[in-house]
PDB file of C-alpha atoms in Angstrom:
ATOM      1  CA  UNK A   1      -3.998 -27.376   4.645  1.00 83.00           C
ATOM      2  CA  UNK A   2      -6.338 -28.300   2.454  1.00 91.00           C
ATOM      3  CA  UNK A   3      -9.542 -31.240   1.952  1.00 94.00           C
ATOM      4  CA  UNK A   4     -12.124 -32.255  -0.793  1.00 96.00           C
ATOM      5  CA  UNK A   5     -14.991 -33.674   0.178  1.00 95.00           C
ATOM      6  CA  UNK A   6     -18.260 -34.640  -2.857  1.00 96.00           C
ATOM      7  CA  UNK A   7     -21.944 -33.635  -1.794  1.00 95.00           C
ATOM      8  CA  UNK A   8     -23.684 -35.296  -4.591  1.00 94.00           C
ATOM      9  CA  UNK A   9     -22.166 -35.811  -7.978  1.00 92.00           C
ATOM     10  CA  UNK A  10     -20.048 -32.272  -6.935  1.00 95.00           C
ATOM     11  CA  UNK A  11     -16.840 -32.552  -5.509  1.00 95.00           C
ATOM     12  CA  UNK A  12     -16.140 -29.344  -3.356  1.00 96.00           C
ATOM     13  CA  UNK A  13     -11.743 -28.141  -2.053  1.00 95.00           C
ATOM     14  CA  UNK A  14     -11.959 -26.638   1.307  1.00 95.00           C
ATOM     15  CA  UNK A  15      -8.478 -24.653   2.206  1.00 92.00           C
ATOM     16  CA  UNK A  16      -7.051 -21.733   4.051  1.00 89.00           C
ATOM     17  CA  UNK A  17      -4.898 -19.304   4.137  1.00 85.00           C
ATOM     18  CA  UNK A  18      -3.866 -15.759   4.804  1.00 81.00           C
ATOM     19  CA  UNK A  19      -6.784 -14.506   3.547  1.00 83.00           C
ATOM     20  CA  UNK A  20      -9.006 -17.037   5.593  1.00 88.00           C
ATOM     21  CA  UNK A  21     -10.718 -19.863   4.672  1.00 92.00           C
ATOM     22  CA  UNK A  22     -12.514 -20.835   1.540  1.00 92.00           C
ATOM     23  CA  UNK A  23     -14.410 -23.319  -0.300  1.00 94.00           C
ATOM     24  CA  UNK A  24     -14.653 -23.839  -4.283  1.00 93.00           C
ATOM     25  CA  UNK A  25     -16.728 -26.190  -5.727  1.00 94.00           C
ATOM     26  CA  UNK A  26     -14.749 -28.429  -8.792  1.00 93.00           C
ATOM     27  CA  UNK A  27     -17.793 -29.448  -9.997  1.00 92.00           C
ATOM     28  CA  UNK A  28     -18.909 -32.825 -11.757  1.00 93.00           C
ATOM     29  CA  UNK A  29     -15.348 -34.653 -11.655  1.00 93.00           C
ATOM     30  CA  UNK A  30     -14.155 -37.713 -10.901  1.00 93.00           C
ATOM     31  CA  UNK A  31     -12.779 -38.514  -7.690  1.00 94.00           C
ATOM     32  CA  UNK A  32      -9.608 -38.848  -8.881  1.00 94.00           C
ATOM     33  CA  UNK A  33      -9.819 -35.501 -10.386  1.00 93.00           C
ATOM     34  CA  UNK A  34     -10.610 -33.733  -7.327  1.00 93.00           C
ATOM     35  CA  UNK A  35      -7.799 -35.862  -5.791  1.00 94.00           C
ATOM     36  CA  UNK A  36      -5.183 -33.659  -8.675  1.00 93.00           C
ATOM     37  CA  UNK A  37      -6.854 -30.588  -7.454  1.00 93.00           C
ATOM     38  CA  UNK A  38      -5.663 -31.014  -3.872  1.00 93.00           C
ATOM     39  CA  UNK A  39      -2.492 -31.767  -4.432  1.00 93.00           C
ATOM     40  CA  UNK A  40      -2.154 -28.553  -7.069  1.00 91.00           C
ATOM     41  CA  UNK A  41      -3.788 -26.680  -4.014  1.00 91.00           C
ATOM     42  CA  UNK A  42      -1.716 -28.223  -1.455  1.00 90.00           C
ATOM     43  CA  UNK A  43       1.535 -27.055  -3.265  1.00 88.00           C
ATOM     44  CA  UNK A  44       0.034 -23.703  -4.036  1.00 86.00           C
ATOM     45  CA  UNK A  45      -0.618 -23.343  -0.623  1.00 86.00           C
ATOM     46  CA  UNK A  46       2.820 -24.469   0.303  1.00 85.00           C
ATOM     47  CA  UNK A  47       4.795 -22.718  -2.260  1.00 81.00           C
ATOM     48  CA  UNK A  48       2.958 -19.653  -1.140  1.00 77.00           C
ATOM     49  CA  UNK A  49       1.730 -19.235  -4.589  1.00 71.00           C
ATOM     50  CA  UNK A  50      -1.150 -17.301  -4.778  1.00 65.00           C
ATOM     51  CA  UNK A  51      -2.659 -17.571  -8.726  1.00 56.00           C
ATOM     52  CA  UNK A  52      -5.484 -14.800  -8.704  1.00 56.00           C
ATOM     53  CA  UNK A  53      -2.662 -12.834  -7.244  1.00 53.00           C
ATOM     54  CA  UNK A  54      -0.821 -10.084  -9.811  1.00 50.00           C
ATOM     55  CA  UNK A  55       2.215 -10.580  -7.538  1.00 52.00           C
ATOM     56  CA  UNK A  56       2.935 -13.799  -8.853  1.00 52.00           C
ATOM     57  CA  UNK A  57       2.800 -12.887 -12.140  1.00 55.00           C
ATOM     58  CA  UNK A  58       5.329  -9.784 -11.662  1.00 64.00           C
ATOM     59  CA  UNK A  59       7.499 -12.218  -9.914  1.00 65.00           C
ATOM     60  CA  UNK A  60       7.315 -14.949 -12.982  1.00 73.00           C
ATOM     61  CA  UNK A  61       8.185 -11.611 -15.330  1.00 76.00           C
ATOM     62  CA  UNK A  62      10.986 -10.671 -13.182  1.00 80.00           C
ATOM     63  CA  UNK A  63      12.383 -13.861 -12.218  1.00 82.00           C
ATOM     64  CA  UNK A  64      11.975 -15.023 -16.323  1.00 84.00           C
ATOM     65  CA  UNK A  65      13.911 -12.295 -17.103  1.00 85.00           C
ATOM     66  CA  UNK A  66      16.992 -13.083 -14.581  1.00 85.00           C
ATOM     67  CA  UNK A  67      16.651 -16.430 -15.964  1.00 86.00           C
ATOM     68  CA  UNK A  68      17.231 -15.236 -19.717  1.00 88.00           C
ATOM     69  CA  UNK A  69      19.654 -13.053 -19.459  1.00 89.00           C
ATOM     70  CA  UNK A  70      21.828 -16.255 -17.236  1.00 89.00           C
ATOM     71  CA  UNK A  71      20.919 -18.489 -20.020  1.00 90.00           C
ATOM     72  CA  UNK A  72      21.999 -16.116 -22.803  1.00 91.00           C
ATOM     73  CA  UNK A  73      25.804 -15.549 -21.818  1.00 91.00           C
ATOM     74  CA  UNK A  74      26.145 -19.444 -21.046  1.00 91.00           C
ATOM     75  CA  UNK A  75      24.535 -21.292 -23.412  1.00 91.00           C
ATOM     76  CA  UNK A  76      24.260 -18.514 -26.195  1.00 90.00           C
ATOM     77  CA  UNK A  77      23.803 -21.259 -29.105  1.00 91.00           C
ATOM     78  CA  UNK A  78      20.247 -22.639 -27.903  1.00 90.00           C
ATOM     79  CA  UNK A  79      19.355 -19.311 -26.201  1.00 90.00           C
ATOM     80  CA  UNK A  80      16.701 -18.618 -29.387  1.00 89.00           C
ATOM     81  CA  UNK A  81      14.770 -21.855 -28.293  1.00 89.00           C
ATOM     82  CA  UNK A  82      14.863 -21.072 -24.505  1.00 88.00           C
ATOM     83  CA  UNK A  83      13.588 -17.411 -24.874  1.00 87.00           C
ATOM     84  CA  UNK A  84      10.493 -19.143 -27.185  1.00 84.00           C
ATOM     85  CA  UNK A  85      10.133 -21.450 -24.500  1.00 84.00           C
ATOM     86  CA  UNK A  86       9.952 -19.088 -21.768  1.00 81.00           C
ATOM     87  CA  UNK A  87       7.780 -16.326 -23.267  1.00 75.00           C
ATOM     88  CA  UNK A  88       5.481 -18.918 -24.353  1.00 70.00           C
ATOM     89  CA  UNK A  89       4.678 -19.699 -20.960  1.00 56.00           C
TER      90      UNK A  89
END
């Protein structure tokens, strides 16, 4: 679960999980803004994504490669534009 809430012109993201709880400040933004951040937190938080995490990033590697090699032996004649695609990520 997570909640913004602004003290001042500062709008703060409140959340927990595993770890415990935190809170990060977004700075100076908009209330919608801040309103984007929750949701991206909200769907970290339920996708179990973790972005300061190096797991996630092994996974994307690993899971990008799986990906490729599916893509290469059935659609072999866009494959070039895919693999650009995906390592550009």
């Amino acid at each position: 679960m997570a909640t913004i809430y602004p003290r001042g012109d500062v709008w703060y993201l409140n959340y927990s999980d595993a770890r415990g709880q935190h809170r990060k400040s977004l700075g100076k933004i908009s209330e919608h803004l801040a309103k984007v951040r929750l949701k991206q937190k909200e769907y970290e938080l339920s996708m179990g994504i973790n972005c300061n995490s190096h797991s996630a990033i092994s996974f994307r590697r690993e899971y990008a490669t799986i990906y490729l090699t599916w893509y290469e032996e059935t659609y072999p004649s866009s494959f070039q534009l895919v693999l650009y695609a995906v390592l550009d990520f």
